[in-house]
mmCIF file of C-alpha atoms in Angstrom:
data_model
loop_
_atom_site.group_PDB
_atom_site.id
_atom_site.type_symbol
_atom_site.label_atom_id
_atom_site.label_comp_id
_atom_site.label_asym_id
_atom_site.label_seq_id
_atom_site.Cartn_x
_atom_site.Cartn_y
_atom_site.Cartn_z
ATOM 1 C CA UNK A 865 0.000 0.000 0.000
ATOM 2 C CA UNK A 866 3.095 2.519 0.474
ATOM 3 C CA UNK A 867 3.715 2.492 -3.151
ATOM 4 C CA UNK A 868 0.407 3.640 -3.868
ATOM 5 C CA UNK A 869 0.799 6.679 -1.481
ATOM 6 C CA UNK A 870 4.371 7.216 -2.479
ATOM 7 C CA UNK A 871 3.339 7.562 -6.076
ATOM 8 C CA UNK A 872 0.560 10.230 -5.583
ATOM 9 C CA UNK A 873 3.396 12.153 -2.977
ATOM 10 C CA UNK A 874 6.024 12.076 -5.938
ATOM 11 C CA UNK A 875 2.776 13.575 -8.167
ATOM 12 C CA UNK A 876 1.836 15.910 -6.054
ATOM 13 C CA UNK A 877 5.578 17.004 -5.641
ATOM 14 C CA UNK A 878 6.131 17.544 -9.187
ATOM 15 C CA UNK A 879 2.848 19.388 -9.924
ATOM 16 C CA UNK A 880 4.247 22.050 -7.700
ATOM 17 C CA UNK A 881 7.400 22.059 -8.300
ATOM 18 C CA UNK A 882 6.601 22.292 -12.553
ATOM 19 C CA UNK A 883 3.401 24.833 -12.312
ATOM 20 C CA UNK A 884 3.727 28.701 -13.209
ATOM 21 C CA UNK A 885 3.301 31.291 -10.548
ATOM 22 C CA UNK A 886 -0.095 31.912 -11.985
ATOM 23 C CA UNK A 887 -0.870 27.884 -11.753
ATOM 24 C CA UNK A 888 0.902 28.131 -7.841
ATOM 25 C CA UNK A 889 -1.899 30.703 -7.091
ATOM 26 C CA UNK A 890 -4.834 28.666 -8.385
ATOM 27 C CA UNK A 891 -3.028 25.878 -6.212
ATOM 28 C CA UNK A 892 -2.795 28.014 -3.473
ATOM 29 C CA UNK A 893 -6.918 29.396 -3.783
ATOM 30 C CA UNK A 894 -7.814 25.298 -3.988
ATOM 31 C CA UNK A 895 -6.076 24.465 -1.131
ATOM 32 C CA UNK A 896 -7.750 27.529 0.887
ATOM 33 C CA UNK A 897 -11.299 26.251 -0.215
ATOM 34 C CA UNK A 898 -10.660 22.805 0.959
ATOM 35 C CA UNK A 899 -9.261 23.957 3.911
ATOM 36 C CA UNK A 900 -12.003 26.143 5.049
ATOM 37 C CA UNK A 901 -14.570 23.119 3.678
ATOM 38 C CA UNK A 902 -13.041 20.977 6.564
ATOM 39 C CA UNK A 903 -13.103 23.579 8.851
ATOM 40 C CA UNK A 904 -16.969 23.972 8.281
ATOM 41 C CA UNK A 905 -17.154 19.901 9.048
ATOM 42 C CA UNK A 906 -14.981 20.182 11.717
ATOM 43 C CA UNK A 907 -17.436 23.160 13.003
ATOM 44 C CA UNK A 908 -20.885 20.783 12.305
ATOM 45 C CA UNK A 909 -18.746 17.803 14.158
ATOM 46 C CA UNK A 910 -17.755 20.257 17.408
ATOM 47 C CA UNK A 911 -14.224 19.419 17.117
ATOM 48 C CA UNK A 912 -12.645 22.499 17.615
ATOM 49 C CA UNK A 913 -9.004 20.942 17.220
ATOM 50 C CA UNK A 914 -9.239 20.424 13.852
ATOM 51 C CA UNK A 915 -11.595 23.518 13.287
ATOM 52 C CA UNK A 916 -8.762 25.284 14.332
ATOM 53 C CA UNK A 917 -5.850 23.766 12.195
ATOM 54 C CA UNK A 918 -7.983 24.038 8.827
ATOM 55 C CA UNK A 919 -8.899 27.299 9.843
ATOM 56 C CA UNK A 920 -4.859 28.412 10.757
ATOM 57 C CA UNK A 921 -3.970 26.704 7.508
ATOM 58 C CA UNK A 922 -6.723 28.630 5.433
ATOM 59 C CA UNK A 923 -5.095 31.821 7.288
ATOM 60 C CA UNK A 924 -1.761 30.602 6.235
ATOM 61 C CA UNK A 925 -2.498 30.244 2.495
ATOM 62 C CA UNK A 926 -3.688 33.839 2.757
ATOM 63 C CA UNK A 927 -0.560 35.130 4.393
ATOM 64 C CA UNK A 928 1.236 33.100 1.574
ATOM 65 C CA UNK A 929 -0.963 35.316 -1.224
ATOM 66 C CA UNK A 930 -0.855 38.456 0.524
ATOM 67 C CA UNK A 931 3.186 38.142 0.511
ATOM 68 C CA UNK A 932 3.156 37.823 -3.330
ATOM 69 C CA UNK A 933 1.214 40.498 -4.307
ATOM 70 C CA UNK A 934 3.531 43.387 -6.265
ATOM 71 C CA UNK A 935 2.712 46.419 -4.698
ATOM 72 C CA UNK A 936 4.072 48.445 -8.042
ATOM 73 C CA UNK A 937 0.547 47.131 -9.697
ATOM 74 C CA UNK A 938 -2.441 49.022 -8.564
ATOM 75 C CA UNK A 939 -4.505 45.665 -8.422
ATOM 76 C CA UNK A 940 -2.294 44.676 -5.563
ATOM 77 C CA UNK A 941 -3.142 47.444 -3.867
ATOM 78 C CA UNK A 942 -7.166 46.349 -3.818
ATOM 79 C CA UNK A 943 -6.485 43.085 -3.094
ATOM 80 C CA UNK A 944 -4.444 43.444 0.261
ATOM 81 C CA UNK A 945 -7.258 44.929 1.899
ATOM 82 C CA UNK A 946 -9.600 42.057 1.070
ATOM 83 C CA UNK A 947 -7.084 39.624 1.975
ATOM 84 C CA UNK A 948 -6.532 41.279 5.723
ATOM 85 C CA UNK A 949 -10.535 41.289 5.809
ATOM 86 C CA UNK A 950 -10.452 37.795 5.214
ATOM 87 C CA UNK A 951 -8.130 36.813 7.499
ATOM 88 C CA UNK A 952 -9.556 39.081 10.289
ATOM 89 C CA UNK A 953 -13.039 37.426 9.465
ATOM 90 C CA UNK A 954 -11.210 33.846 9.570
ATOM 91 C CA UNK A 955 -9.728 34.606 13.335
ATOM 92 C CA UNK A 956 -13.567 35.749 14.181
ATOM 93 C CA UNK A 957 -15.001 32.492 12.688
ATOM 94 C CA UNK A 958 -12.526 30.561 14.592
ATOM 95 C CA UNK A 959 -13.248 32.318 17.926
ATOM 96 C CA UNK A 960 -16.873 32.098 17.360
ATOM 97 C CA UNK A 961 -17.397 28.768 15.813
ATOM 98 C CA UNK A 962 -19.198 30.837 13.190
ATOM 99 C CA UNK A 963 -19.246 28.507 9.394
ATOM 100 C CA UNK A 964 -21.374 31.497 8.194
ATOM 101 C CA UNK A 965 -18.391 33.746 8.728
ATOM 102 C CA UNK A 966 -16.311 30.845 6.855
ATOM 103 C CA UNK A 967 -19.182 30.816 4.079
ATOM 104 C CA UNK A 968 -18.333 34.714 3.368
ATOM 105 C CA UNK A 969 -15.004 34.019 3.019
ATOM 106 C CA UNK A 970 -15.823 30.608 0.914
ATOM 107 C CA UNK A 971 -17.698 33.114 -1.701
ATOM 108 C CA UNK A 972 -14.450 36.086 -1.491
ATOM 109 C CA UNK A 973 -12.013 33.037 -2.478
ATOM 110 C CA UNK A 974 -14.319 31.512 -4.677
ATOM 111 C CA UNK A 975 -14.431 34.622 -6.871
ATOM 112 C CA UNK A 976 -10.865 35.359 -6.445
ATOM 113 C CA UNK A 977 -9.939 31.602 -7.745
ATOM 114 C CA UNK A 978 -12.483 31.532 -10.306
ATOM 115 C CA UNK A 979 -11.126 35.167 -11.546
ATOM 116 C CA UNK A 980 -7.718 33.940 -11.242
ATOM 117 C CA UNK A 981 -8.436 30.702 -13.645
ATOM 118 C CA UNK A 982 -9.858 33.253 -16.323
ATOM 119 C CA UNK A 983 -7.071 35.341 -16.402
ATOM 120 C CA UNK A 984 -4.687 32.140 -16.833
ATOM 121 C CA UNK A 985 -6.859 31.091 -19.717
ATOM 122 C CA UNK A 986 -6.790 34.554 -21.332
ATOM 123 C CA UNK A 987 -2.761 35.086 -20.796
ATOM 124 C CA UNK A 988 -2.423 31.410 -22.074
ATOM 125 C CA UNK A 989 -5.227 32.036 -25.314
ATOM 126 C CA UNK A 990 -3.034 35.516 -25.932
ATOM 127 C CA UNK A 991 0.553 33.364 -25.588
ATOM 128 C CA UNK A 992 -0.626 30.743 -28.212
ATOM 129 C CA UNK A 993 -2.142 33.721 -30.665
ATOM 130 C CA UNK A 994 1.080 35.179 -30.498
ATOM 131 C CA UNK A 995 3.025 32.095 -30.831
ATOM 132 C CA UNK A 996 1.208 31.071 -34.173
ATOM 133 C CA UNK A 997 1.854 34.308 -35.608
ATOM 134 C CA UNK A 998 5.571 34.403 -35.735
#
């Protein structure tokens, strides 16, 4: 059974360590939405322990986009706010066992992913345009 689980590790591994930075932020957007998923079950199951790891990790994954946004781009600039509201709305979920206050920020990362995958369709449509020109 190790091979199995070995396999999918070496997968996952390579996934990351191959993808684009835009590709690493839709990885990073997935991972926040299945963290704050469990944290939800975790919330319906009252166990609080893992509420609160899904919850820190969710917080983490925002940290991790926050610290990659270029501040020279006026886009950055919008998102940081949202991204400090979601993390201040995560740490009041987490103290109040709230999974409608995890719903909210479900929907904000939801849009952000979803927005995120169109622009890395665009930028890749544009790239292969280009490409067949020359």
């Amino acid at each position: 059974m190790a091979a199995p689980n070995t396999a999918l590790n070496a997968y996952k591994q390579n996934s990351v360590t191959t993808a684009s930075p835009g590709e690493l932020t839709l990885m990073l957007y997935n991972g926040c939405l299945k963290f704050l998923t469990k944290a939800k079950n975790a919330i319906d199951e009252k166990n609080i322990q893992e509420k609160n790891t899904y919850i820190l990790r969710s917080q983490a994954i925002i940290a991790e986009l926050m610290s990659t946004l270029n501040m020279d781009i006026e886009i950055s600039k919008q998102m940081l706010p949202l991204y400090e509201y979601m993390n201040r709305r995560l740490i009041e979920a987490n103290v109040k066992n709230d999974t409608a206050i995890i719903d909210e920020v479900i929907g904000l990362t939801t849009e952000f992913r979803d927005t995120w995958k169109q622009v890395i369709q665009i930028t890749r449509q544009q790239q292969f345009s280009n490409a067949q020109q020359v």
